[in-house]
Structure formats: structure tokens, C-alpha cells
Amino acid sequence: MEKLVRVRFAPSPTGYLHVGGLRTALYNYLFAKHNGGKFILRIEDTDQSRKVEGAVENLIATLEWAGIHYDEGPNREGNHGPYVQSERLKLYHQHAIQLVERGKAYYCFCTQERLEEIRQKQSAAKLQPSYDQHCRDLPKDEAERRNAAGEKHVVRMKVPLGGELTFEDIIRGKVTFSYSVLDDQVILKSDGFPTYHLAVVVDDHLMEITHVIRGEEWLSSTPKHVLLYQFFGWELPKFAHLPLLLNPDKSKLSKRQGDVAVEDYRAKGYLKEAIINFVAFLGWNPGDEREIFLLDELVKEFSLERVGKSGAVFNIEKLNWLNAQHLRKKPIAELLGMVKEYLSPSVGLVQSSLSNKHFDDAYVLQIIGAMRERALFVKDLIENCPYFFEPPTEYDPAIVKKRWKEQTPDHMRKLIEEFKLLEGPKKEDYEAALHRVAGALGVSNGELIHALRLAVSGMGIGPGLYDIVFILGKEETIRRISAAIERLK
Ligand code: GLU
């Protein structure tokens, strides 16, 4: 029988969720769900110097916001906990000792000064810095004695002295490393904390992880892990190393060229659907032309076989485009909720004068309907059309110059008269009325349309004019035309 798929996302809590981290989490999640398996969140906090207050909570909140729910992890205990490495120190210690007893690892008593000395010698000789294996062949009883006497030490793994190691990667195929490039890596530090290499192997084994899916930057650590599996006599998980994320100039994705924290994109108003869709395509594609995917659609389609090897470029234009697409796809009721949140005083993103006003749902729904085809962000549904919320007090001077001529006030008065005659007008009724007036005046429809748009909105751009007029309603439209005639003398 096939083993139940178990995968993990194992971030170090550095304070925020990096876009690359979101991609790793997403691919693990998609792979688990596609295969009916489990997605585990494990917090790798053994580097206590990098600890950041609130980082774990923040990370979990961001994953949950994005809809990437974990099956086991902190606050969601399964049978393989605890899921925070700093709560598992005993396990790492036991396993390190086990390797020492089997002759696969050794105590190293070298002082910092000695290590520094060899490092300097190596760098002067232009050699790759590595441990000189000074303690590797200490007689067992001497090592035990010094250990028992409380002498400060670390535990190092005994990397074979010659030959090479090969493992399979689902994305990269056969990967081979020569042992000569692997240091006698420290696995347990003098403070009793494990290094990443030991902790990750012990945990992946004990948590019964079947597939290790992570960023390419961990590829060079994998031979050390494979070796540790061999030392312990454990079955290897399958490995899949995801391609690097690149800036448009092909350099490694960095903070310098833009935001890398998922929270920043969230704060800017990107929809989680767009972010997930975008991140899914950073290294994967469905093999055809389709580009718009929701999370559950990605679950159906995802496979590691369709993940590429070459670096994936982070293209913000693509994200913007996807945001607009998902904005159009979103159920209108959901958008209503989001728009109302923007209008609420607690969010205060809109001019405070609006925050106190009440707009009924039917009204806001009409605005969303008119605006959503031309909006990139939810906030655009409000901020690009202030005239739906307050009458214009200013008129775009360039448009005034172009569209408001000497004869325009007269034309507008005629329009008012014609509009007054309309009863319960629909969109088409305003249009027909305007055409009648234009005909009677012997001017083009366009001339009236532009002037009317300016009068009711103060602007030269926006959704269809008759949509605006219909949403504002007859009384308000007439009021605004009169006000414009007064003000634009
Ligand atoms: N703790 C590592 C990180 O911060 C995890 C690497 C791995 O998945 O093995 O990304």
C-alpha cells in the first residue's frame, strides 16, 4: 500500500512570511491535498539568536489568511508533536549521542580560538574553510573522560573521507556531491541545541515526512541530510527542491527591489486569491494556457512533475493583472463586505467625511457593478469614484478648459428640462433624453456627454456616463448640473 503523504513547511520564525516561504508552504499544501495527505507546520526555532517576538503568531495568521490551513502544527497537535523545535531538544540530544556511540559522529573539544586560527590559515592559503578534523580520531576513553569532566564540546558528524554521494530529486533528477566538499558538520552545539541539519532529519523522520519540498537554497545541505539518514539507518524521504525566486533583472529576489513580505502585499490591498494564484505560478504551470486559478482548482491540478528547474521571475505586473482578474471573479456579496470595511471609520482609508455617512447596500452594489471592470484594487472601487459618495466640489481644470464652453450652461439647462420630464428613468431613458436635446440644439451627442460627465463627477474619466447618472438618480443629477452651471461661470 502507498504510504500516506505527509509533507511539512518548516519556517524559521524571523518575523514575517517571505513570498518564497509562502510559495514553499503553498506547494507543500497543494501536494498534500492533491494526494489526500497531511500538511504539517513545524517551527524551526533552534537559532535562538534570531528569535523574534510574535513571529510565530504572525506567520500562522498570514498562512491562515491565505487559506493554507495546516493539519498538524502548533496549536493543532497531532500524534507527532511537539511541532516547535525548541520543545524537542531532548530528542536531538539523544540522537546525537546515538550517532557518537555508533562511531558516526564525535565529540569535538576545539576552542573558538583554535577554530579561528585554522580558518585564518585556510583563508591565507586560499583554501575553502573547513574543520581540520582534529578531534575526529580522539581515543574513545579520552573523549568520554573530557566529556564527563564537563569540558565544553560540540558533536560533529563523521563525513566519509573519500567518494561521493548521490540522491534523487523529483525536480532535478540525480544530484551528486563529492564528500570532499562536506565539512565534518556540527550537529549538536555546545549549548545543547542541535544545528538545522540534525534537527531537520530527526524531525522529518519522527514526523513521518514522505516528501521534503523546499527551496533550492537548501539543496547543498541535502547531502548532509542524506548521510545522516544513512547513519541512522532510516528510510529516505523524497526530495523536491523548488527553483529560486528572481527579480526581473534575474538577481535573487531581495528586499532592495521591492517588498518580499506577504504582509506588505496584503496591506497594499492585494487579494489573497491573486497572491496565491501568482505565487503558484512561480515555478509551476498547468501545461496549458490557463492562468486564473483559485486555491481548490490548484489543488486539483498541482503536481511536482510540472515544477521547473530554472529560476522563477517575480513580475509585479503579473500580480497586478491577476488582482484585477480576481476582483472581477469575486462574488459580489464578498466585495460588498470589503468595500464597506473600507468605508468604515475604523479603517479610515477613505476621507473621514465619508466614514460617518451611511450608504445602503443596494447603492454600494451598483457602484461595485459599474466600477469593478476598471479596478485593480478593492479600494479603487471607492477612491476612483469619489463622486458617488459626495458631490464634486472641484472640477478638473483641464477638462473644464476642454469641455465647458461658453454655450455649455445653456445646453445643460436644456438637459435639465428634458431630464425633469422623465419618470422613473432607466439608463436608456437618460441616453434617449440626451440625444433628443443634442438633436434639438444641433450639437453632437459627444459634446453634451462630456460636459454632463464633468458636471456630475468633476472628472473626465470613469465608468459609462449613463451608469453614473442612473446610480446618482434623477434628483441628484439635476442638482449637480445646476451646481456646475453656478460654479463654472
Ligand atoms: N528552517 C528552514 C527554513 O527556514 C527549513 C528548511 C527546510 O525546509 O528543510 O527555511
Short mmCIF file of C-alpha atoms and ligand atoms in Angstrom, two decimals:
data_model
loop_
_atom_site.label_atom_id
_atom_site.label_comp_id
_atom_site.label_asym_id
_atom_site.label_seq_id
_atom_site.Cartn_x
_atom_site.Cartn_y
_atom_site.Cartn_z
CA MET A 1 0.00 0.00 0.00
CA GLU A 2 1.20 3.53 -0.76
CA LYS A 3 2.22 5.49 2.31
CA LEU A 4 0.05 8.37 3.35
CA VAL A 5 1.66 11.53 2.01
CA ARG A 6 2.96 13.74 4.81
CA VAL A 7 4.73 16.98 4.00
CA ARG A 8 5.82 19.93 6.06
CA PHE A 9 6.51 23.63 5.91
CA ALA A 10 9.33 24.33 8.35
CA PRO A 11 9.96 28.05 8.62
CA SER A 12 12.33 29.73 11.00
CA PRO A 13 10.32 32.46 12.68
CA THR A 14 12.17 35.55 11.54
CA GLY A 15 9.29 37.97 11.91
CA TYR A 16 7.36 37.85 8.67
CA LEU A 17 6.38 35.43 5.93
CA HIS A 18 8.58 35.85 2.87
CA VAL A 19 6.97 35.40 -0.55
CA GLY A 20 9.35 32.48 -1.09
CA GLY A 21 8.14 30.97 2.16
CA LEU A 22 4.56 31.32 1.04
CA ARG A 23 5.43 29.52 -2.18
CA THR A 24 7.06 26.65 -0.26
CA ALA A 25 4.06 26.44 2.07
CA LEU A 26 1.64 26.56 -0.85
CA TYR A 27 3.38 23.84 -2.87
CA ASN A 28 3.53 21.59 0.18
CA TYR A 29 -0.13 22.25 0.89
CA LEU A 30 -1.18 21.64 -2.72
CA PHE A 31 0.86 18.46 -2.92
CA ALA A 32 -0.63 17.16 0.33
CA LYS A 33 -4.21 17.98 -0.60
CA HIS A 34 -3.86 16.71 -4.15
CA ASN A 35 -2.68 13.38 -2.78
CA GLY A 36 -5.06 13.14 0.14
CA GLY A 37 -2.20 13.61 2.58
CA LYS A 38 -1.34 15.78 5.55
CA PHE A 39 0.29 19.19 5.66
CA ILE A 40 2.34 19.87 8.76
CA LEU A 41 3.65 23.16 10.11
CA ARG A 42 6.86 22.89 12.08
CA ILE A 43 8.59 25.85 13.65
CA GLU A 44 12.38 25.71 13.36
CA ASP A 45 13.50 27.99 16.14
CA THR A 46 16.76 26.41 17.22
CA ASP A 47 18.73 29.50 16.37
CA GLN A 48 17.78 31.41 19.49
CA SER A 49 19.77 34.46 18.49
CA ARG A 50 17.37 35.05 15.59
CA LYS A 51 14.26 34.79 17.69
CA VAL A 52 11.64 37.49 17.10
CA GLU A 53 8.72 38.15 19.43
CA GLY A 54 5.34 37.40 17.91
CA ALA A 55 6.87 35.93 14.76
CA VAL A 56 5.16 32.55 15.05
CA GLU A 57 1.72 34.06 15.64
CA ASN A 58 2.23 36.37 12.71
CA LEU A 59 3.31 33.55 10.45
CA ILE A 60 0.34 31.40 11.37
CA ALA A 61 -2.05 34.30 10.91
CA THR A 62 -0.70 35.01 7.43
CA LEU A 63 -0.94 31.36 6.36
CA GLU A 64 -4.48 31.13 7.66
CA TRP A 65 -5.43 34.39 5.92
CA ALA A 66 -4.14 32.93 2.65
CA GLY A 67 -6.26 29.81 3.20
CA ILE A 68 -3.30 27.47 3.69
CA HIS A 69 -4.57 25.54 6.69
CA TYR A 70 -2.26 23.04 8.32
CA ASP A 71 -3.39 19.67 9.62
CA GLU A 72 -0.81 19.39 12.38
CA GLY A 73 1.35 22.01 13.98
CA PRO A 74 1.48 24.47 16.86
CA ASN A 75 -1.95 24.73 18.49
CA ARG A 76 -3.17 21.89 16.30
CA GLU A 77 -1.49 18.93 17.89
CA GLY A 78 -1.40 15.59 16.11
CA ASN A 79 0.46 12.42 17.05
CA HIS A 80 3.87 13.75 16.13
CA GLY A 81 4.29 16.80 18.33
CA PRO A 82 5.54 18.99 19.72
CA TYR A 83 5.84 20.94 16.47
CA VAL A 84 8.22 23.58 17.75
CA GLN A 85 11.85 22.54 17.68
CA SER A 86 12.87 24.32 20.87
CA GLU A 87 10.48 21.96 22.66
CA ARG A 88 12.21 18.90 21.22
CA LEU A 89 15.78 19.42 22.44
CA LYS A 90 15.94 16.13 24.32
CA LEU A 91 15.20 14.19 21.15
CA TYR A 92 18.03 15.82 19.25
CA HIS A 93 20.42 15.20 22.11
CA GLN A 94 19.52 11.52 22.30
CA HIS A 95 20.00 11.11 18.60
CA ALA A 96 23.34 12.90 18.53
CA ILE A 97 24.62 10.60 21.28
CA GLN A 98 23.32 7.60 19.38
CA LEU A 99 25.50 8.56 16.42
CA VAL A 100 28.54 9.05 18.64
CA GLU A 101 28.00 5.57 20.06
CA ARG A 102 27.80 4.12 16.58
CA GLY A 103 31.01 5.81 15.54
CA LYS A 104 29.18 8.06 13.04
CA ALA A 105 29.78 11.27 14.98
CA TYR A 106 32.33 12.50 17.52
CA TYR A 107 32.86 14.95 20.32
CA CYS A 108 34.92 17.92 19.32
CA PHE A 109 36.58 19.97 22.05
CA CYS A 110 38.27 22.53 19.83
CA THR A 111 38.04 26.05 21.22
CA GLN A 112 36.76 29.04 19.30
CA GLU A 113 40.32 30.39 19.22
CA ARG A 114 41.66 27.23 17.63
CA LEU A 115 38.88 27.20 15.04
CA GLU A 116 39.54 30.83 14.25
CA GLU A 117 43.23 30.10 13.84
CA ILE A 118 42.66 27.34 11.27
CA ARG A 119 40.12 29.46 9.47
CA GLN A 120 42.68 32.23 9.09
CA LYS A 121 45.36 29.85 7.87
CA GLN A 122 42.97 28.40 5.33
CA SER A 123 41.88 31.73 4.06
CA ALA A 124 45.52 32.91 3.78
CA ALA A 125 46.20 29.79 1.70
CA LYS A 126 43.03 30.50 -0.31
CA LEU A 127 41.51 27.23 0.84
CA GLN A 128 37.84 26.53 1.41
CA PRO A 129 37.29 26.96 5.17
CA SER A 130 36.58 23.63 6.80
CA TYR A 131 37.20 21.87 10.07
CA ASP A 132 40.58 20.11 10.11
CA GLN A 133 39.16 17.02 11.86
CA HIS A 134 41.48 17.49 14.81
CA CYS A 135 39.15 15.64 17.23
CA ARG A 136 37.87 13.06 14.77
CA ASP A 137 40.17 10.29 15.96
CA LEU A 138 40.45 11.08 19.66
CA PRO A 139 40.56 7.83 21.60
CA LYS A 140 37.08 6.99 22.83
CA ASP A 141 38.02 6.87 26.51
CA GLU A 142 39.73 10.25 26.33
CA ALA A 143 36.69 11.81 24.70
CA GLU A 144 34.40 10.26 27.31
CA ARG A 145 36.64 11.42 30.13
CA ARG A 146 36.77 15.04 28.91
CA ASN A 147 33.06 14.97 28.30
CA ALA A 148 32.39 13.64 31.81
CA ALA A 149 34.67 16.32 33.25
CA GLY A 150 32.37 18.91 31.73
CA GLU A 151 34.71 20.21 29.04
CA LYS A 152 32.89 22.32 26.51
CA HIS A 153 32.27 20.49 23.24
CA VAL A 154 30.17 20.08 20.16
CA VAL A 155 29.20 16.93 18.27
CA ARG A 156 30.30 16.63 14.65
CA MET A 157 29.25 14.13 12.02
CA LYS A 158 31.91 11.88 10.53
CA VAL A 159 31.74 12.53 6.84
CA PRO A 160 33.38 9.73 4.80
CA LEU A 161 36.85 10.73 3.70
CA GLY A 162 36.58 9.90 0.01
CA GLY A 163 33.98 9.25 -2.65
CA GLU A 164 30.70 10.87 -3.44
CA LEU A 165 27.05 10.72 -2.60
CA THR A 166 24.11 10.67 -4.99
CA PHE A 167 20.43 11.20 -4.34
CA GLU A 168 17.32 11.68 -6.43
CA ASP A 169 15.44 14.96 -6.55
CA ILE A 170 11.97 14.94 -8.07
CA ILE A 171 12.62 18.26 -9.82
CA ARG A 172 16.34 17.98 -10.57
CA GLY A 173 16.84 14.26 -11.12
CA LYS A 174 20.12 12.74 -9.94
CA VAL A 175 22.20 15.06 -7.79
CA THR A 176 25.77 14.17 -6.86
CA PHE A 177 28.09 15.74 -4.29
CA SER A 178 31.66 14.80 -3.52
CA TYR A 179 32.31 14.14 0.19
CA SER A 180 35.31 16.40 -0.06
CA VAL A 181 33.04 19.46 -0.14
CA LEU A 182 31.18 18.40 3.02
CA ASP A 183 32.64 19.56 6.27
CA ASP A 184 32.50 17.44 9.42
CA GLN A 185 29.38 19.38 10.16
CA VAL A 186 28.45 20.29 13.74
CA ILE A 187 25.16 18.59 14.60
CA LEU A 188 24.91 19.47 18.27
CA LYS A 189 26.18 22.79 19.57
CA SER A 190 27.91 23.36 22.89
CA ASP A 191 24.76 24.92 24.34
CA GLY A 192 22.90 21.66 23.73
CA PHE A 193 20.93 22.99 20.77
CA PRO A 194 21.02 20.99 17.58
CA THR A 195 22.02 22.56 14.29
CA TYR A 196 19.48 22.73 11.50
CA HIS A 197 20.88 19.57 9.86
CA LEU A 198 20.33 17.26 12.79
CA ALA A 199 17.01 18.75 13.81
CA VAL A 200 15.53 18.63 10.33
CA VAL A 201 16.48 14.98 9.80
CA VAL A 202 15.33 13.78 13.21
CA ASP A 203 12.06 15.65 12.87
CA ASP A 204 11.33 14.66 9.30
CA HIS A 205 11.89 11.04 10.28
CA LEU A 206 9.90 11.10 13.53
CA MET A 207 7.11 13.09 11.92
CA GLU A 208 6.98 10.52 9.12
CA ILE A 209 7.52 13.07 6.40
CA THR A 210 7.36 11.37 3.00
CA HIS A 211 8.35 14.31 0.77
CA VAL A 212 10.68 17.17 1.61
CA ILE A 213 9.64 20.07 -0.60
CA ARG A 214 11.72 23.21 -0.04
CA GLY A 215 13.66 26.00 -1.72
CA GLU A 216 16.74 25.44 -3.84
CA GLU A 217 18.89 27.19 -1.25
CA TRP A 218 18.69 24.00 0.83
CA LEU A 219 19.95 21.72 -1.93
CA SER A 220 23.57 21.94 -0.78
CA SER A 221 22.51 20.84 2.72
CA THR A 222 20.74 17.77 1.42
CA PRO A 223 23.82 15.51 1.09
CA LYS A 224 24.49 16.05 4.80
CA HIS A 225 20.91 15.07 5.49
CA VAL A 226 21.10 12.01 3.26
CA LEU A 227 24.23 10.96 5.11
CA LEU A 228 22.51 11.37 8.46
CA TYR A 229 19.62 9.19 7.27
CA GLN A 230 22.18 6.56 6.32
CA PHE A 231 23.94 6.87 9.69
CA PHE A 232 20.65 6.33 11.49
CA GLY A 233 19.59 3.56 9.12
CA TRP A 234 16.37 5.37 8.23
CA GLU A 235 14.43 5.35 5.01
CA LEU A 236 14.97 8.49 2.93
CA PRO A 237 12.06 10.80 2.19
CA LYS A 238 11.70 12.01 -1.40
CA PHE A 239 13.25 15.41 -2.09
CA ALA A 240 12.00 18.23 -4.29
CA HIS A 241 13.95 21.48 -4.39
CA LEU A 242 11.97 24.41 -5.78
CA PRO A 243 13.56 26.90 -8.19
CA LEU A 244 14.95 30.18 -6.91
CA LEU A 245 12.81 33.31 -6.98
CA LEU A 246 14.37 36.08 -9.03
CA ASN A 247 13.97 39.81 -9.50
CA PRO A 248 13.17 40.89 -13.06
CA ASP A 249 16.91 41.53 -13.57
CA LYS A 250 17.47 37.85 -12.67
CA SER A 251 19.20 38.60 -9.38
CA LYS A 252 17.97 36.71 -6.33
CA LEU A 253 14.68 38.14 -5.05
CA SER A 254 15.61 40.71 -2.49
CA LYS A 255 14.09 43.36 -0.34
CA ARG A 256 16.03 46.01 -2.17
CA GLN A 257 13.97 45.66 -5.33
CA GLY A 258 10.57 45.58 -3.69
CA ASP A 259 8.54 44.01 -0.96
CA VAL A 260 9.20 40.43 -0.05
CA ALA A 261 6.88 40.09 2.95
CA VAL A 262 3.44 38.67 2.20
CA GLU A 263 2.02 41.06 4.80
CA ASP A 264 3.17 44.02 2.73
CA TYR A 265 1.17 42.85 -0.26
CA ARG A 266 -1.80 42.16 1.94
CA ALA A 267 -1.58 45.67 3.39
CA LYS A 268 -1.43 47.14 -0.09
CA GLY A 269 -4.78 45.57 -0.80
CA TYR A 270 -3.84 42.59 -2.92
CA LEU A 271 -6.46 39.87 -2.73
CA LYS A 272 -5.38 36.59 -1.22
CA GLU A 273 -6.73 34.83 -4.31
CA ALA A 274 -4.41 36.88 -6.52
CA ILE A 275 -1.40 36.35 -4.28
CA ILE A 276 -1.98 32.58 -4.15
CA ASN A 277 -2.54 32.39 -7.90
CA PHE A 278 0.58 34.45 -8.54
CA VAL A 279 2.79 32.51 -6.15
CA ALA A 280 1.55 29.18 -7.55
CA PHE A 281 2.94 30.20 -10.93
CA LEU A 282 6.39 31.00 -9.54
CA GLY A 283 7.88 27.74 -10.76
CA TRP A 284 4.78 25.74 -11.69
CA ASN A 285 2.33 25.91 -14.58
CA PRO A 286 -0.61 23.75 -15.62
CA GLY A 287 0.89 22.93 -19.01
CA ASP A 288 -1.66 24.91 -21.00
CA GLU A 289 -2.86 28.47 -21.47
CA ARG A 290 -4.95 28.80 -18.32
CA GLU A 291 -3.76 31.42 -15.89
CA ILE A 292 -6.55 32.11 -13.42
CA PHE A 293 -6.82 29.59 -10.62
CA LEU A 294 -8.43 29.52 -7.22
CA LEU A 295 -6.88 27.53 -4.41
CA ASP A 296 -9.13 24.47 -4.81
CA GLU A 297 -8.52 24.47 -8.55
CA LEU A 298 -4.79 24.49 -7.87
CA VAL A 299 -5.22 21.51 -5.55
CA LYS A 300 -6.79 19.58 -8.41
CA GLU A 301 -4.09 20.48 -10.93
CA PHE A 302 -0.88 20.59 -8.95
CA SER A 303 1.95 18.15 -9.43
CA LEU A 304 5.66 18.35 -8.67
CA GLU A 305 6.36 16.98 -12.15
CA ARG A 306 5.22 20.32 -13.54
CA VAL A 307 7.61 22.36 -11.42
CA GLY A 308 10.54 23.68 -13.43
CA LYS A 309 14.21 23.85 -12.55
CA SER A 310 15.02 27.35 -13.72
CA GLY A 311 14.57 30.42 -11.58
CA ALA A 312 11.11 31.99 -11.44
CA VAL A 313 10.88 35.74 -12.04
CA PHE A 314 8.77 37.82 -9.69
CA ASN A 315 6.85 40.08 -12.02
CA ILE A 316 4.72 42.65 -10.22
CA GLU A 317 2.75 43.50 -13.37
CA LYS A 318 1.54 39.93 -13.49
CA LEU A 319 0.43 40.17 -9.87
CA ASN A 320 -1.46 43.39 -10.62
CA TRP A 321 -3.15 41.81 -13.59
CA LEU A 322 -4.14 38.77 -11.54
CA ASN A 323 -5.52 41.03 -8.83
CA ALA A 324 -7.80 42.72 -11.36
CA GLN A 325 -8.90 39.33 -12.69
CA HIS A 326 -9.75 38.00 -9.26
CA LEU A 327 -11.52 41.22 -8.37
CA ARG A 328 -13.85 40.57 -11.29
CA LYS A 329 -14.32 36.95 -10.31
CA LYS A 330 -15.08 37.55 -6.67
CA PRO A 331 -18.70 37.05 -5.58
CA ILE A 332 -20.26 40.50 -5.40
CA ALA A 333 -21.53 39.95 -1.86
CA GLU A 334 -17.96 39.38 -0.70
CA LEU A 335 -16.82 42.55 -2.43
CA LEU A 336 -19.62 44.45 -0.75
CA GLY A 337 -18.26 43.39 2.62
CA MET A 338 -14.75 44.51 1.68
CA VAL A 339 -15.91 47.87 0.33
CA LYS A 340 -17.95 48.53 3.43
CA GLU A 341 -14.93 47.79 5.52
CA TYR A 342 -13.04 50.44 3.59
CA LEU A 343 -15.84 52.88 4.24
CA SER A 344 -15.86 52.15 7.93
CA PRO A 345 -14.44 54.73 10.32
CA SER A 346 -12.16 52.17 11.97
CA VAL A 347 -10.30 51.55 8.74
CA GLY A 348 -10.38 55.20 7.79
CA LEU A 349 -8.81 54.72 4.39
CA VAL A 350 -11.37 56.93 2.80
CA GLN A 351 -11.77 60.61 3.55
CA SER A 352 -13.11 60.86 7.06
CA SER A 353 -16.16 62.79 5.89
CA LEU A 354 -17.37 59.64 4.16
CA SER A 355 -16.76 57.41 7.10
CA ASN A 356 -19.62 58.90 9.04
CA LYS A 357 -22.09 58.59 6.23
CA HIS A 358 -24.29 55.65 5.65
CA PHE A 359 -24.57 54.17 2.19
CA ASP A 360 -27.10 51.44 1.77
CA ASP A 361 -26.04 48.11 0.34
CA ALA A 362 -28.10 48.40 -2.83
CA TYR A 363 -26.39 51.70 -3.64
CA VAL A 364 -22.89 50.37 -2.98
CA LEU A 365 -23.64 47.25 -5.02
CA GLN A 366 -24.46 49.39 -8.03
CA ILE A 367 -21.19 51.25 -7.66
CA ILE A 368 -19.28 47.97 -7.48
CA GLY A 369 -21.07 46.80 -10.61
CA ALA A 370 -20.10 49.95 -12.50
CA MET A 371 -16.51 50.12 -11.27
CA ARG A 372 -15.21 46.63 -10.97
CA GLU A 373 -14.24 46.16 -14.60
CA ARG A 374 -11.80 49.03 -14.31
CA ALA A 375 -10.47 48.50 -10.79
CA LEU A 376 -7.19 46.93 -9.80
CA PHE A 377 -7.77 47.00 -6.04
CA VAL A 378 -10.83 46.97 -3.82
CA LYS A 379 -10.03 50.50 -2.75
CA ASP A 380 -10.28 51.64 -6.37
CA LEU A 381 -13.97 50.81 -6.19
CA ILE A 382 -14.30 53.81 -3.89
CA GLU A 383 -11.31 56.03 -4.35
CA ASN A 384 -11.56 56.22 -8.12
CA CYS A 385 -15.13 57.47 -7.94
CA PRO A 386 -15.48 59.88 -5.02
CA TYR A 387 -18.48 61.47 -6.78
CA PHE A 388 -20.66 58.51 -5.88
CA PHE A 389 -20.17 59.36 -2.25
CA GLU A 390 -20.08 63.16 -2.31
CA PRO A 391 -20.98 65.75 -4.93
CA PRO A 392 -17.93 67.22 -6.62
CA THR A 393 -16.69 70.46 -5.11
CA GLU A 394 -13.92 70.84 -7.62
CA TYR A 395 -13.80 70.24 -11.34
CA ASP A 396 -10.72 69.02 -13.18
CA PRO A 397 -9.36 72.26 -14.71
CA ALA A 398 -8.00 70.57 -17.84
CA ILE A 399 -11.38 69.01 -18.53
CA VAL A 400 -13.17 72.29 -17.80
CA LYS A 401 -10.97 74.05 -20.32
CA LYS A 402 -11.64 71.41 -22.93
CA ARG A 403 -15.30 70.60 -22.35
CA TRP A 404 -17.03 73.57 -20.70
CA LYS A 405 -17.58 76.20 -23.38
CA GLU A 406 -19.50 79.44 -23.38
CA GLN A 407 -22.63 77.80 -24.70
CA THR A 408 -22.43 74.81 -22.33
CA PRO A 409 -24.55 76.30 -19.47
CA ASP A 410 -27.42 76.79 -21.92
CA HIS A 411 -27.08 73.25 -23.17
CA MET A 412 -27.09 71.96 -19.61
CA ARG A 413 -30.23 73.94 -18.79
CA LYS A 414 -31.97 72.23 -21.72
CA LEU A 415 -30.78 68.90 -20.43
CA ILE A 416 -32.22 69.65 -17.00
CA GLU A 417 -35.58 70.45 -18.57
CA GLU A 418 -35.58 67.22 -20.51
CA PHE A 419 -34.49 65.14 -17.52
CA LYS A 420 -37.23 66.69 -15.40
CA LEU A 421 -39.80 65.19 -17.73
CA LEU A 422 -38.52 61.66 -17.19
CA GLU A 423 -40.47 59.38 -14.89
CA GLY A 424 -38.60 56.66 -13.04
CA PRO A 425 -35.93 56.78 -15.73
CA LYS A 426 -33.74 53.85 -16.60
CA LYS A 427 -30.27 54.15 -18.06
CA GLU A 428 -31.59 54.11 -21.62
CA ASP A 429 -34.07 56.89 -20.84
CA TYR A 430 -31.29 59.28 -19.89
CA GLU A 431 -29.49 58.37 -23.06
CA ALA A 432 -32.52 58.97 -25.26
CA ALA A 433 -33.20 62.27 -23.49
CA LEU A 434 -29.66 63.46 -24.11
CA HIS A 435 -29.89 62.50 -27.76
CA ARG A 436 -33.13 64.48 -28.11
CA VAL A 437 -31.53 67.57 -26.61
CA ALA A 438 -28.46 67.26 -28.81
CA GLY A 439 -30.71 66.90 -31.85
CA ALA A 440 -32.76 69.95 -30.93
CA LEU A 441 -29.63 72.02 -30.30
CA GLY A 442 -27.88 70.80 -33.41
CA VAL A 443 -24.77 69.69 -31.47
CA SER A 444 -23.11 66.31 -31.23
CA ASN A 445 -24.09 63.85 -28.52
CA GLY A 446 -20.42 63.81 -27.54
CA GLU A 447 -20.38 67.49 -26.68
CA LEU A 448 -23.21 67.03 -24.17
CA ILE A 449 -21.87 63.76 -22.85
CA HIS A 450 -18.50 65.23 -21.92
CA ALA A 451 -19.97 68.31 -20.31
CA LEU A 452 -22.51 66.26 -18.36
CA ARG A 453 -19.84 63.89 -17.09
CA LEU A 454 -17.83 66.88 -15.87
CA ALA A 455 -20.88 68.39 -14.20
CA VAL A 456 -21.89 65.27 -12.27
CA SER A 457 -18.46 63.86 -11.43
CA GLY A 458 -15.98 66.73 -11.68
CA MET A 459 -13.78 64.39 -13.72
CA GLY A 460 -13.14 63.36 -17.29
CA ILE A 461 -12.85 59.62 -16.74
CA GLY A 462 -14.92 56.88 -15.15
CA PRO A 463 -17.48 54.25 -15.97
CA GLY A 464 -20.21 54.78 -18.57
CA LEU A 465 -21.87 58.18 -18.16
CA TYR A 466 -25.41 56.76 -18.11
CA ASP A 467 -24.33 54.30 -15.41
CA ILE A 468 -23.18 57.22 -13.28
CA VAL A 469 -26.34 59.24 -13.87
CA PHE A 470 -28.58 56.26 -13.24
CA ILE A 471 -26.81 55.39 -9.98
CA LEU A 472 -26.92 59.01 -8.77
CA GLY A 473 -30.62 59.25 -9.68
CA LYS A 474 -32.61 61.99 -11.34
CA GLU A 475 -32.82 64.48 -8.47
CA GLU A 476 -29.16 64.31 -7.60
CA THR A 477 -28.13 64.54 -11.26
CA ILE A 478 -30.21 67.66 -11.77
CA ARG A 479 -28.86 69.19 -8.57
CA ARG A 480 -25.31 68.61 -9.74
CA ILE A 481 -25.86 70.06 -13.18
CA SER A 482 -27.31 73.22 -11.60
CA ALA A 483 -24.38 73.45 -9.20
CA ALA A 484 -21.90 73.12 -12.06
CA ILE A 485 -23.66 75.88 -14.03
CA GLU A 486 -23.32 78.11 -10.97
CA ARG A 487 -19.73 77.24 -10.20
CA LEU A 488 -18.26 77.10 -13.68
CA LYS A 489 -19.11 80.64 -14.69
N1 GLU B 1 14.07 26.17 8.67
C1 GLU B 1 14.36 26.16 7.27
C2 GLU B 1 13.86 27.48 6.71
O1 GLU B 1 13.82 28.42 7.42
C3 GLU B 1 13.67 24.99 6.65
C4 GLU B 1 14.39 24.36 5.52
C5 GLU B 1 13.75 23.02 5.20
O2 GLU B 1 12.60 23.03 4.77
O3 GLU B 1 14.38 21.99 5.43
O4 GLU B 1 13.51 27.62 5.57
#
